[in-house]
Coordinates of C-alpha atoms in Angstrom, one line a residue:
Chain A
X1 CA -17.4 138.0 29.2
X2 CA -18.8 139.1 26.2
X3 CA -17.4 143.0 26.6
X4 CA -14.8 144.0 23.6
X5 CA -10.9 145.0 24.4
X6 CA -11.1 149.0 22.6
X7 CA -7.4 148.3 20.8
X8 CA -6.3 145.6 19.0
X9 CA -3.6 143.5 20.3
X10 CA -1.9 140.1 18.4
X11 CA -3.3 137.2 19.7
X12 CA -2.6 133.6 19.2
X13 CA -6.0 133.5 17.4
X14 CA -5.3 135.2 14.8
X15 CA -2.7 134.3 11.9
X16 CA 1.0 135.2 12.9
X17 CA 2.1 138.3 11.8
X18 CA 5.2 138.0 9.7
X19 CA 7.3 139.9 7.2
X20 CA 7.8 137.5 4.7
X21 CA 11.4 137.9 5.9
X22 CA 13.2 134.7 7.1
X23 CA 15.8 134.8 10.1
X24 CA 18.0 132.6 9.6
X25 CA 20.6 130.9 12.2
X26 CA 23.9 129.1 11.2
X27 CA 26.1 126.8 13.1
X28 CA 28.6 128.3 15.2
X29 CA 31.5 130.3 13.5
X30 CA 29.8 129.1 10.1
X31 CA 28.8 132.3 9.1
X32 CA 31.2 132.5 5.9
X33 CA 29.5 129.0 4.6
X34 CA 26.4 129.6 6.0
X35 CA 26.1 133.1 3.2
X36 CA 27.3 130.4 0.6
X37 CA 24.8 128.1 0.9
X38 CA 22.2 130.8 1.0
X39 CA 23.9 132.2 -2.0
X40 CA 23.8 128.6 -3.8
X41 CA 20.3 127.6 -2.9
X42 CA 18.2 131.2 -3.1
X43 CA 20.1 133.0 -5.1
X44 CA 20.7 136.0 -2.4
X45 CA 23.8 137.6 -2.1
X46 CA 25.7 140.8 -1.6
X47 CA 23.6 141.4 2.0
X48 CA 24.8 144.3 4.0
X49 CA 26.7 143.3 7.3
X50 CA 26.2 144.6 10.8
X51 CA 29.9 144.3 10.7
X52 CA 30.2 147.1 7.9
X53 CA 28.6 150.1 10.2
X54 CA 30.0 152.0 13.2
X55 CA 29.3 150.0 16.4
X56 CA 27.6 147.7 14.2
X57 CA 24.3 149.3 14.0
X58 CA 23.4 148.7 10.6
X59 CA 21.3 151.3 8.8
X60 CA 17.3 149.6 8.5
X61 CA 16.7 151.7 5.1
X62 CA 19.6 149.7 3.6
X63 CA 18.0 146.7 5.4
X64 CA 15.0 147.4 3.4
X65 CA 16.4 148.1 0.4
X66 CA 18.7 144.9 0.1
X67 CA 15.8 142.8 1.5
X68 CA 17.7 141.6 4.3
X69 CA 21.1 141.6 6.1
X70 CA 23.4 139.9 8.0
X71 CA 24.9 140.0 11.4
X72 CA 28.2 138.0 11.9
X73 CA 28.5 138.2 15.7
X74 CA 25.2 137.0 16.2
X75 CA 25.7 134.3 13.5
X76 CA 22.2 135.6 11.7
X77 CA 21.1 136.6 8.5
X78 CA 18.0 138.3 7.6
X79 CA 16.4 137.1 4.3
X80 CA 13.7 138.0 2.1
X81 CA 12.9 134.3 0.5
X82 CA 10.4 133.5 -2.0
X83 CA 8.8 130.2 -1.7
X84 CA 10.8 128.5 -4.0
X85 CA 14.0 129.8 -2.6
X86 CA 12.8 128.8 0.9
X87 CA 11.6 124.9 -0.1
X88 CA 15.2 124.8 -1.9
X89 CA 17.1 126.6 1.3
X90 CA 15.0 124.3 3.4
X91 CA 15.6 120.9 1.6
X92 CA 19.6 122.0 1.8
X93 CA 19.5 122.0 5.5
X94 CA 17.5 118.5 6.0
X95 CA 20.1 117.1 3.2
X96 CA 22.9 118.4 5.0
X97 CA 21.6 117.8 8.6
X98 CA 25.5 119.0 10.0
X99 CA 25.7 122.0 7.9
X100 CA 26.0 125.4 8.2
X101 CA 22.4 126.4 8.6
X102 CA 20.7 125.7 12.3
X103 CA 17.7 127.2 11.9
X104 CA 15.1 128.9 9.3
X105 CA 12.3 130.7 10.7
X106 CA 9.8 133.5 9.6
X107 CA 10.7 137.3 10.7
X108 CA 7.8 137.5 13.5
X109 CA 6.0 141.1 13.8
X110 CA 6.9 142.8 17.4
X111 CA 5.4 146.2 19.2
X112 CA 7.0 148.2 20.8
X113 CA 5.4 149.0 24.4
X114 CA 6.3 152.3 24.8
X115 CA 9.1 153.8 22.7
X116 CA 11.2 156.7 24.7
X117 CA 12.6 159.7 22.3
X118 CA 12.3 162.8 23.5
X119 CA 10.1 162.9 25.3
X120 CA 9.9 163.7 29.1
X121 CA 10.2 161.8 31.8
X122 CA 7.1 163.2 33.6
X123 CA 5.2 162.3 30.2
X124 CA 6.4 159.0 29.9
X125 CA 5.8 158.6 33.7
X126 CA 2.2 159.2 33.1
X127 CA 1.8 157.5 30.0
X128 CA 3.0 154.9 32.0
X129 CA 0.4 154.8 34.5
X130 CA -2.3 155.1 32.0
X131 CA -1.5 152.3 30.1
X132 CA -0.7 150.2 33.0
X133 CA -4.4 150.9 34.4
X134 CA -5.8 150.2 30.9
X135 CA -3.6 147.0 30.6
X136 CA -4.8 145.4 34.1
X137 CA -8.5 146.2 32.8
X138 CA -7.8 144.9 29.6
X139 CA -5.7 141.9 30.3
X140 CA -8.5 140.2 32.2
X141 CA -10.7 140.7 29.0
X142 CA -7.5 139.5 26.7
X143 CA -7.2 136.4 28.7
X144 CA -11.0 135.2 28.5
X145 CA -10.8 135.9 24.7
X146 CA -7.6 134.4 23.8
X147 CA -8.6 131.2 25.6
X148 CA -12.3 131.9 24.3
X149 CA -11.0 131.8 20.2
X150 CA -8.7 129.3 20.9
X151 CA -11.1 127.3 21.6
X152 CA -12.4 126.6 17.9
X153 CA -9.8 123.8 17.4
X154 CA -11.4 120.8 16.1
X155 CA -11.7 117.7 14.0
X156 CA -12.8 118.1 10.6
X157 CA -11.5 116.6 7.2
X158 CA -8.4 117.4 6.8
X159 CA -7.1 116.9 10.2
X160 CA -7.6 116.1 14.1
X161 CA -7.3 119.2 16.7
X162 CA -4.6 118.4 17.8
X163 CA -2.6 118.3 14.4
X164 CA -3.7 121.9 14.4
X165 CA -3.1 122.7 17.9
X166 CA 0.2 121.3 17.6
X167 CA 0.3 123.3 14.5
X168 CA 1.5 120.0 12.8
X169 CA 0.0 120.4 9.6
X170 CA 1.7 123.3 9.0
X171 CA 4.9 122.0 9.2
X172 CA 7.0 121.0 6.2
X173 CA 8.8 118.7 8.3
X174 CA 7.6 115.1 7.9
X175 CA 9.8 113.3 10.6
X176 CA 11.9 111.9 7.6
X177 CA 15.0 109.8 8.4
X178 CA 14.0 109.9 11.5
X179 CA 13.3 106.9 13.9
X180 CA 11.0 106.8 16.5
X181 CA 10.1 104.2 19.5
X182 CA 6.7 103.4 20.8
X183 CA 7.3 101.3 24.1
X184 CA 3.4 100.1 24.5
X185 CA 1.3 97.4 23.6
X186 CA 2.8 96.6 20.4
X187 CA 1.3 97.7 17.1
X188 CA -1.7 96.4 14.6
X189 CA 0.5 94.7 11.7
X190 CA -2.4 94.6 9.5
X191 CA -3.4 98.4 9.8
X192 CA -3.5 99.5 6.0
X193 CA -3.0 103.0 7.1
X194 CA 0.4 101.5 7.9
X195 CA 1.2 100.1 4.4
X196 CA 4.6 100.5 3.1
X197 CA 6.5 101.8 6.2
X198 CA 9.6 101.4 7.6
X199 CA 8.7 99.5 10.6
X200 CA 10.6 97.4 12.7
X201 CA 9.2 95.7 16.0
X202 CA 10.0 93.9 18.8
X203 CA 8.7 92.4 22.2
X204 CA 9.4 92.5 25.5
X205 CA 6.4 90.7 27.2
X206 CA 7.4 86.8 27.2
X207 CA 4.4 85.0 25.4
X208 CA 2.8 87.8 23.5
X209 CA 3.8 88.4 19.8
X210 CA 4.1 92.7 19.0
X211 CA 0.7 92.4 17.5
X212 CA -1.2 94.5 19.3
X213 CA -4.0 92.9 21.2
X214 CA -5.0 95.9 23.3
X215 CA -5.5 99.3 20.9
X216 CA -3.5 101.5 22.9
X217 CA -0.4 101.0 21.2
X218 CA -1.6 101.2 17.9
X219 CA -3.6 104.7 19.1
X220 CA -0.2 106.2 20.3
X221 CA 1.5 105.0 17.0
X222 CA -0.8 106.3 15.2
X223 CA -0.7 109.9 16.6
X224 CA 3.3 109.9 16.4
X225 CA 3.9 108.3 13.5
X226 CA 0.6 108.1 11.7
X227 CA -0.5 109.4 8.5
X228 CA -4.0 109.9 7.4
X229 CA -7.3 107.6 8.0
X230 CA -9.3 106.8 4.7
X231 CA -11.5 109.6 4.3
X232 CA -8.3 111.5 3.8
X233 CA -8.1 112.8 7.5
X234 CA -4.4 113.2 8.7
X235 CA -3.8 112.2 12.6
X236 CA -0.5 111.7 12.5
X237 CA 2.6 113.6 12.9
X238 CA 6.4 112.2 11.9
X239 CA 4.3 110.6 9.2
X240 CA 7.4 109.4 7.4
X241 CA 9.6 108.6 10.6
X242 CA 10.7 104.8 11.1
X243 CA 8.6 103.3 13.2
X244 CA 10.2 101.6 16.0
X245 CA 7.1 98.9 18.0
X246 CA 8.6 97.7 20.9
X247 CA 6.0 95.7 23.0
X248 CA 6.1 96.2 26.8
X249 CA 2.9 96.1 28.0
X250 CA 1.0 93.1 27.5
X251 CA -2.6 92.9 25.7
X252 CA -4.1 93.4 28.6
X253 CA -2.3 96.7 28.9
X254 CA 0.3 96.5 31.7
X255 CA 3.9 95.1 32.0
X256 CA 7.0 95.4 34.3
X257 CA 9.8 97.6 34.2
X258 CA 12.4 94.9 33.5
X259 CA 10.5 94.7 30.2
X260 CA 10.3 98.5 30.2
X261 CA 13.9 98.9 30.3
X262 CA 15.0 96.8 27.6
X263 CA 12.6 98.4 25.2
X264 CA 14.5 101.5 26.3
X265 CA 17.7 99.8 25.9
X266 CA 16.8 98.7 22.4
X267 CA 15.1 102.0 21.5
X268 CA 18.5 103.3 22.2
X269 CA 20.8 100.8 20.7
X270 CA 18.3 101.7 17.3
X271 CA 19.5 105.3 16.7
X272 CA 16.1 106.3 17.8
X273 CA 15.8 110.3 18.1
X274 CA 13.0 110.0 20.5
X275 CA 11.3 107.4 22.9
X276 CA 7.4 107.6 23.5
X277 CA 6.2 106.0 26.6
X278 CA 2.6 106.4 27.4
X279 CA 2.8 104.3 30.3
X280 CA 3.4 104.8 34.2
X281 CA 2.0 104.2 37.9
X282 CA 0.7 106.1 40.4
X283 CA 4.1 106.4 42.6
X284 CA 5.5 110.3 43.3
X285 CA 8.7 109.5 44.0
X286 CA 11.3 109.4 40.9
X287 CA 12.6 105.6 40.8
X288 CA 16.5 106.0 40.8
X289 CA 16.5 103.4 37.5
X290 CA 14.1 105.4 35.4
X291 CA 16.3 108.9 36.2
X292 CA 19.4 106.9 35.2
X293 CA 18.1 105.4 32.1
X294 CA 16.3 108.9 30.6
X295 CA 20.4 110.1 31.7
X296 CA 22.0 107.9 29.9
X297 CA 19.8 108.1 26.8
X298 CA 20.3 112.1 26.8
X299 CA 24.2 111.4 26.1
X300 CA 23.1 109.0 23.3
X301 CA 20.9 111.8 21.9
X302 CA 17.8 109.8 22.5
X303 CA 14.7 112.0 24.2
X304 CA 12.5 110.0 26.2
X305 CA 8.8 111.5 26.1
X306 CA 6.3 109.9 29.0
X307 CA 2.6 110.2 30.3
X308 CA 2.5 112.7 33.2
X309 CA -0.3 110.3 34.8
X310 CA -4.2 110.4 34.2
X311 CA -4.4 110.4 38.2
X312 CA -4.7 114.1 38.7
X313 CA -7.6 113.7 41.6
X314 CA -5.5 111.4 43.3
X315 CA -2.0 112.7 42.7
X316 CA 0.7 113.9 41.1
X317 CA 3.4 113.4 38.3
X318 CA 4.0 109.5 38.6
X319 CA 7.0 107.0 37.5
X320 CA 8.6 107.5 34.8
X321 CA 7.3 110.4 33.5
X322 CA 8.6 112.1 37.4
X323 CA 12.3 112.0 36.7
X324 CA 14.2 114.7 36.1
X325 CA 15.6 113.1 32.5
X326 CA 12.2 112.0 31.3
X327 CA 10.0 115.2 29.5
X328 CA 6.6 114.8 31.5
X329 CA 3.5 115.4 29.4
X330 CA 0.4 116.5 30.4
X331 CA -2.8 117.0 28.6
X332 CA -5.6 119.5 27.6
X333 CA -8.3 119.7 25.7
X334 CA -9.8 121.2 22.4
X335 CA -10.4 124.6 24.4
X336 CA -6.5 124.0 25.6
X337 CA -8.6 123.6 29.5
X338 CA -6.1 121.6 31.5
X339 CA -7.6 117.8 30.7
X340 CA -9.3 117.0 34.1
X341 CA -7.7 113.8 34.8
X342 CA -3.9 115.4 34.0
X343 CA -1.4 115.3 36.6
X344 CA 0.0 118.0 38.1
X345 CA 3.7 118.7 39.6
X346 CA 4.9 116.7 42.3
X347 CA 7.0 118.1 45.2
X348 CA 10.5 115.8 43.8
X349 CA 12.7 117.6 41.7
X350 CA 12.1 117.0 38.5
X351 CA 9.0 115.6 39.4
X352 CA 7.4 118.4 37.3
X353 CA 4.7 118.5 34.2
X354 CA 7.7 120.2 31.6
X355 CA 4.9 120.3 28.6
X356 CA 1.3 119.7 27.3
X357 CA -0.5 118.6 24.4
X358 CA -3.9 117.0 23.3
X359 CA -5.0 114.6 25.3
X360 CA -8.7 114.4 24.8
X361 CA -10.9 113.2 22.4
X362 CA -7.9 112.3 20.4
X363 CA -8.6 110.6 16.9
X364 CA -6.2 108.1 15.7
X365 CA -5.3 104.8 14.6
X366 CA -6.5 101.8 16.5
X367 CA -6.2 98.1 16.5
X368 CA -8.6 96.1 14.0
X369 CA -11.6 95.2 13.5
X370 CA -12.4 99.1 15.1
X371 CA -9.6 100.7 12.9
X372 CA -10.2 104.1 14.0
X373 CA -11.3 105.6 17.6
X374 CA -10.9 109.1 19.8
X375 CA -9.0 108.2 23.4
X376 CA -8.3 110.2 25.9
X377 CA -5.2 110.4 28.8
X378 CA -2.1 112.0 28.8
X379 CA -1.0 109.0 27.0
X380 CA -2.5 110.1 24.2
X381 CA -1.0 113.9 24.6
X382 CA 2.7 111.8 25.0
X383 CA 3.1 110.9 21.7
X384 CA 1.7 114.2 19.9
X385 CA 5.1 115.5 21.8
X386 CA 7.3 112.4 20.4
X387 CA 6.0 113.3 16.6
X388 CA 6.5 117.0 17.0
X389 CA 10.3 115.8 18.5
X390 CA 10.7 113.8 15.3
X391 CA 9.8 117.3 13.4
X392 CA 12.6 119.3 15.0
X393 CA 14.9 116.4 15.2
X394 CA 14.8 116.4 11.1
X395 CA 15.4 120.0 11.2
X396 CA 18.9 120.1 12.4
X397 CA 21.2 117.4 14.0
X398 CA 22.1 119.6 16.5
X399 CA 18.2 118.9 18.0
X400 CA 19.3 115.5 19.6
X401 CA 18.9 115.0 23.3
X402 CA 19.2 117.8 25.9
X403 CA 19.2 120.1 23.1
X404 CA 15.9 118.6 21.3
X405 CA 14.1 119.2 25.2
X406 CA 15.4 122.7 25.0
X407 CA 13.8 123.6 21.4
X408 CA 10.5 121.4 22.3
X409 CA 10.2 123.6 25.4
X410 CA 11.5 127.1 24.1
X411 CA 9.2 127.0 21.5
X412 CA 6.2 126.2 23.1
X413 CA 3.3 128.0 23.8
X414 CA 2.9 129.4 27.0
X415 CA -0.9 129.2 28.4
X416 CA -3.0 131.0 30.5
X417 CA -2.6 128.2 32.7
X418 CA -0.8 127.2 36.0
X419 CA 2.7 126.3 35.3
X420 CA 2.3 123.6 37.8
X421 CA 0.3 121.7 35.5
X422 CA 1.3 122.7 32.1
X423 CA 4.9 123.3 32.8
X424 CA 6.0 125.4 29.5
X425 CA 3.1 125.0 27.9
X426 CA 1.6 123.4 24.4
X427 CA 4.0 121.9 22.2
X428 CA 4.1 123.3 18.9
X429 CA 5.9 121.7 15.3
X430 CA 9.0 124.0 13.4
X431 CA 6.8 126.2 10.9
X432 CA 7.5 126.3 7.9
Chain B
X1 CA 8.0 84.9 55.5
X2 CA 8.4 82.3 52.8
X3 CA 12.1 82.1 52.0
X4 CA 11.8 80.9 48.2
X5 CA 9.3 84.0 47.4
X6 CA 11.3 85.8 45.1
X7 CA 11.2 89.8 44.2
X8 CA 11.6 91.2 41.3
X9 CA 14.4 93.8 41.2
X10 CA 16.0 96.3 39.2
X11 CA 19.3 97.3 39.7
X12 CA 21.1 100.2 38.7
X13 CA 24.8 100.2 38.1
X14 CA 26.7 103.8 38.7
X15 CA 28.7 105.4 36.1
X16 CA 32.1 104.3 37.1
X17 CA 31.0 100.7 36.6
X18 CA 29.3 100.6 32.9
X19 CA 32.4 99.5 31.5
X20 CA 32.3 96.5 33.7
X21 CA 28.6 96.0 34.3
X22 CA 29.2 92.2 33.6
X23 CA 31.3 91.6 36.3
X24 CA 28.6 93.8 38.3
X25 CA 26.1 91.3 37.4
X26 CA 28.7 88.2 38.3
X27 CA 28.7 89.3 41.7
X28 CA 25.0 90.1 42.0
X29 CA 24.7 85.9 41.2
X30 CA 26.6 85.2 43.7
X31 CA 25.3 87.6 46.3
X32 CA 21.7 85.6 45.7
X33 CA 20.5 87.0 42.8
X34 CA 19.1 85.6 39.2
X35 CA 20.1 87.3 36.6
X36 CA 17.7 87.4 34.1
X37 CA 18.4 90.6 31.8
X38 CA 22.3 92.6 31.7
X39 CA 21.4 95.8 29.7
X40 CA 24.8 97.7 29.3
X41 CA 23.9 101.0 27.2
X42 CA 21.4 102.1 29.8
X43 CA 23.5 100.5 32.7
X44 CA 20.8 98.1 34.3
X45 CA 20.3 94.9 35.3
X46 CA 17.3 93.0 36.1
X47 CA 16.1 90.0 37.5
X48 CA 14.8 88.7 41.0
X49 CA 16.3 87.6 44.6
X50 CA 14.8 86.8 47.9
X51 CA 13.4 89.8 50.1
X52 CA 16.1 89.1 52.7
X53 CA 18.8 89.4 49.9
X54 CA 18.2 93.1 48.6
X55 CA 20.3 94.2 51.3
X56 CA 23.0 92.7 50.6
X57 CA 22.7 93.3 46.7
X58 CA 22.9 97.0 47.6
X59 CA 26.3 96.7 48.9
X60 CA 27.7 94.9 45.6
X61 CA 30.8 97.3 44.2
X62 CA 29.2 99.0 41.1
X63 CA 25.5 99.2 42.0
X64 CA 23.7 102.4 42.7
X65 CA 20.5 101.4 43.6
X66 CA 18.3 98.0 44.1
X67 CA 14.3 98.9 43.4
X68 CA 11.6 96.6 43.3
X69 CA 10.5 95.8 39.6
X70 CA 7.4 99.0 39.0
X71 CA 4.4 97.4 37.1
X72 CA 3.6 100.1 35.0
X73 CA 0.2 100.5 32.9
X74 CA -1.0 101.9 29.6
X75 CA -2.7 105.4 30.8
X76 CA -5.0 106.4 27.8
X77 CA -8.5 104.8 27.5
X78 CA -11.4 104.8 24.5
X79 CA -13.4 108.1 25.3
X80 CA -16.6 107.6 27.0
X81 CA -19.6 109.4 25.0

């Protein structure tokens, strides 16, 4: 549809609108050092708090002119930051990743719907209606537009789609300190792209060695934990995360779950933040071992991430990725078009898609002599979700385990899409 | 059915049992089983026993499930042009 919408509405096209604000979060009853540390590393003090005004509602012109405020019983501050004071507020909270501050994010722009003074009710009544006729008209316009500029994400030389998509090259966060497992086919060794990492490896297929003999390990790798290619194209995400290689498929790309496990139980045993598995079967029903293993690794603060299946025509959600403990992923496209062959929900519980990311046409790192190649399958969406973990996982210590799967899918964003197969939606990286 | 065709299995030991998962995977040997991997932080044990055994593995104090081992494949594949 080609016809134009006659006001002009935010849409995920175009760049967030922010306030050059920051909102700022702190730990639970941390407020007191939380003000300190902003104090210390930005230089802002002397805020005024909600606490100060009758009822706590604090006056916004003294918000304006102070440049921010705090609110104690909410355990927020409002900031105006500078860029230097934000990089040095920022590189506080990875240094101190149990301190006071949880969270820094921009002040996002909102509108108001309808805004009800004095006005009367018979007025509003019929506003009411009228904007409720022009939204149904407009919303079906909206829709084919937002999903029609969205669709513009693409390779090019800085970066792959789905580092933008992901909005991964716009974070800050670099997966530092962080360690993260690839359970696959092992990893190319001799990748220069690789040079100078923290890697360690391990196998779990009796006979093979973790060099990768397949491709499809080094591919996932690549896109969790890569870096950039040699033209200077980045395709990776945690790009300074330890790299954890566990071997558990063999070089010809499959392996059994006793295998499976132990790489888990390694993974686990590591430290590792996050566990990428882009692996699975065809089976609907959640195995009891799988569901008990991504349990047991939520108490150890280890997120398992798995391939929601590439089965889609012949059915849905399969094991692993179909227990309640282990984040399904599913995949779309450069146009953010569910990925044809991407697996919906199955009737279990917990047999559900809980997210999406790219899965076609993805450029990353592959086994040599080839180097470099585009895949597609949800196994290739799996570990865009396991990088952008690693990014939020650097951000605060408190984003380990159930609490990481809460940020990954609270901040996602939700598509024009059936939930069934997209669950909350596209995964997107902390920004800034 | 051919009595020495063994299955891979996977069992999972239940919550109350972690703590003692090795004497979980004593009596799985002598219930028919061989052991071939005790995995304690995660709570399983693998390994492989005869079809007609897996019943009686399942009543073993401390296991929560018996499943047969899941071959599981690499799902991504080099894009066709």
């Amino acid at each position: 549809m080609s016809q134009q919408a006659t006001f002009s509405a935010a849409s995920a096209s175009e760049p967030e609108q922010t306030t050059g604000r920051y909102l700022i979060t702190f730990r639970e009853d941390d407020v007191a050092k939380g003000l300190g540390a902003i104090e210390k590393r930005a230089a802002v003090a002397g805020l005024p708090s909600a606490a100060d005004f009758a009822d706590s509602a604090i006056d916004m012109e003294q918000v304006a002119k102070a440049g921010g405020a705090v609110f104690p019983t909410l355990g927020i501050a409002l900031v105006t930051l500078d860029p230097d004071a934000l990089n040095s507020l920022m590189a506080a909270q990875a240094e101190d990743g149990d301190g006071a501050i949880l969270d820094i994010e921009p002040e996002r722009m909102f509108y108001a719907i309808g805004e009800s003074g004095s006005l009367s009710g018979d007025y509003l009544e019929g506003y009411r209606d009228a904007v409720d006729n022009l939204y149904q008209k407009a919303m079906a316009v909206a829709a084919e537009e937002r999903l029609g500029a969205m669709a513009t994400f693409a390779d090019d030389a800085l970066s792959t789609w789905g580092l933008k998509a992901t909005r991964a090259i716009h974070s800050s966060r670099t997966g530092s300190a962080m360690k993260v497992a690839v359970l696959d086919t092992g990893m190319d060794l001799q990748h220069p792209d690789f040079r100078g990492r923290r890697i360690v490896t391990k196998s779990f297929v009796s006979g093979e060695a973790v060099q990768d003999g397949h491709g499809h390990g080094t591919h996932c790798i690549g896109t969790a934990c890569g870096y950039k290619d040699a033209g200077g194209r980045r395709y990776g995400i945690a790009w300074k995360a330890a790299i954890y290689a566990g071997k558990v498929l063999s070089n010809a790309g499959s392996g059994s779950s006793a295998g499976i496990i132990a790489g888990m139980e390694w993974a686990i045993n590591s430290g590792c933040q996050v566990i990428s598995m882009s692996l699975g079967n065809t089976t609907s029903t959640p195995s009891t071992a799988y569901e008990t293993v991504g349990r047991r690794a939520l108490q150890k603060k280890c997120l398992i991430v798995a391939a929601a299946g590439n089965h889609r025509s012949t059915g849905t959600v399969g094991q692993p990725a179909n227990s309640p403990s282990i984040m399904a992923v599913g995949a779309v496209d450069n146009g953010l078009r569910l990925a044809s062959f991407s697996c919906g929900s199955g009737p279990a519980s917990g047999a559900n898609v809980d997210l999406v990311a790219p899965g076609v046409a993805v450029y990353s790192s592959t086994k040599l002599p080839t180097r470099y190649a585009s895949w597609n399958g949800t196994s290739m969406a799996t570990p865009h979700v396991a990088g952008v973990a690693a990014l939020w996982a650097q951000m605060s210590a408190a984003n380990r385990g159930a609490a990481l799967w809460q940020v990954l899918t609270s901040r996602a964003v939700r598509l024009p899409l059936s939930t069934s197969d997209v669950g909350s939606g596209l995964v997107q990286s902390p920004v800034p | 059915m051919n009595e020495d065709l063994l299955d891979a299995v996977i069992v999972t030991i239940d919550d109350q049992h972690l703590e003692s998962i090795q004497t979980v995977a004593d009596a799985l040997t002598l219930a028919g089983m061989k052991v071939s991997g005790v995995l304690p932080t995660v709570g399983i044990i693998s390994g492989s026993v005869a079809r007609a055994a897996i019943s009686t593995l399942k009543t073993v104090r401390g296991v929560a499930a018996v499943e047969l081992d899941q071959e599981m494949r690499a799902i991504g594949s080099p894009r066709q042009q």
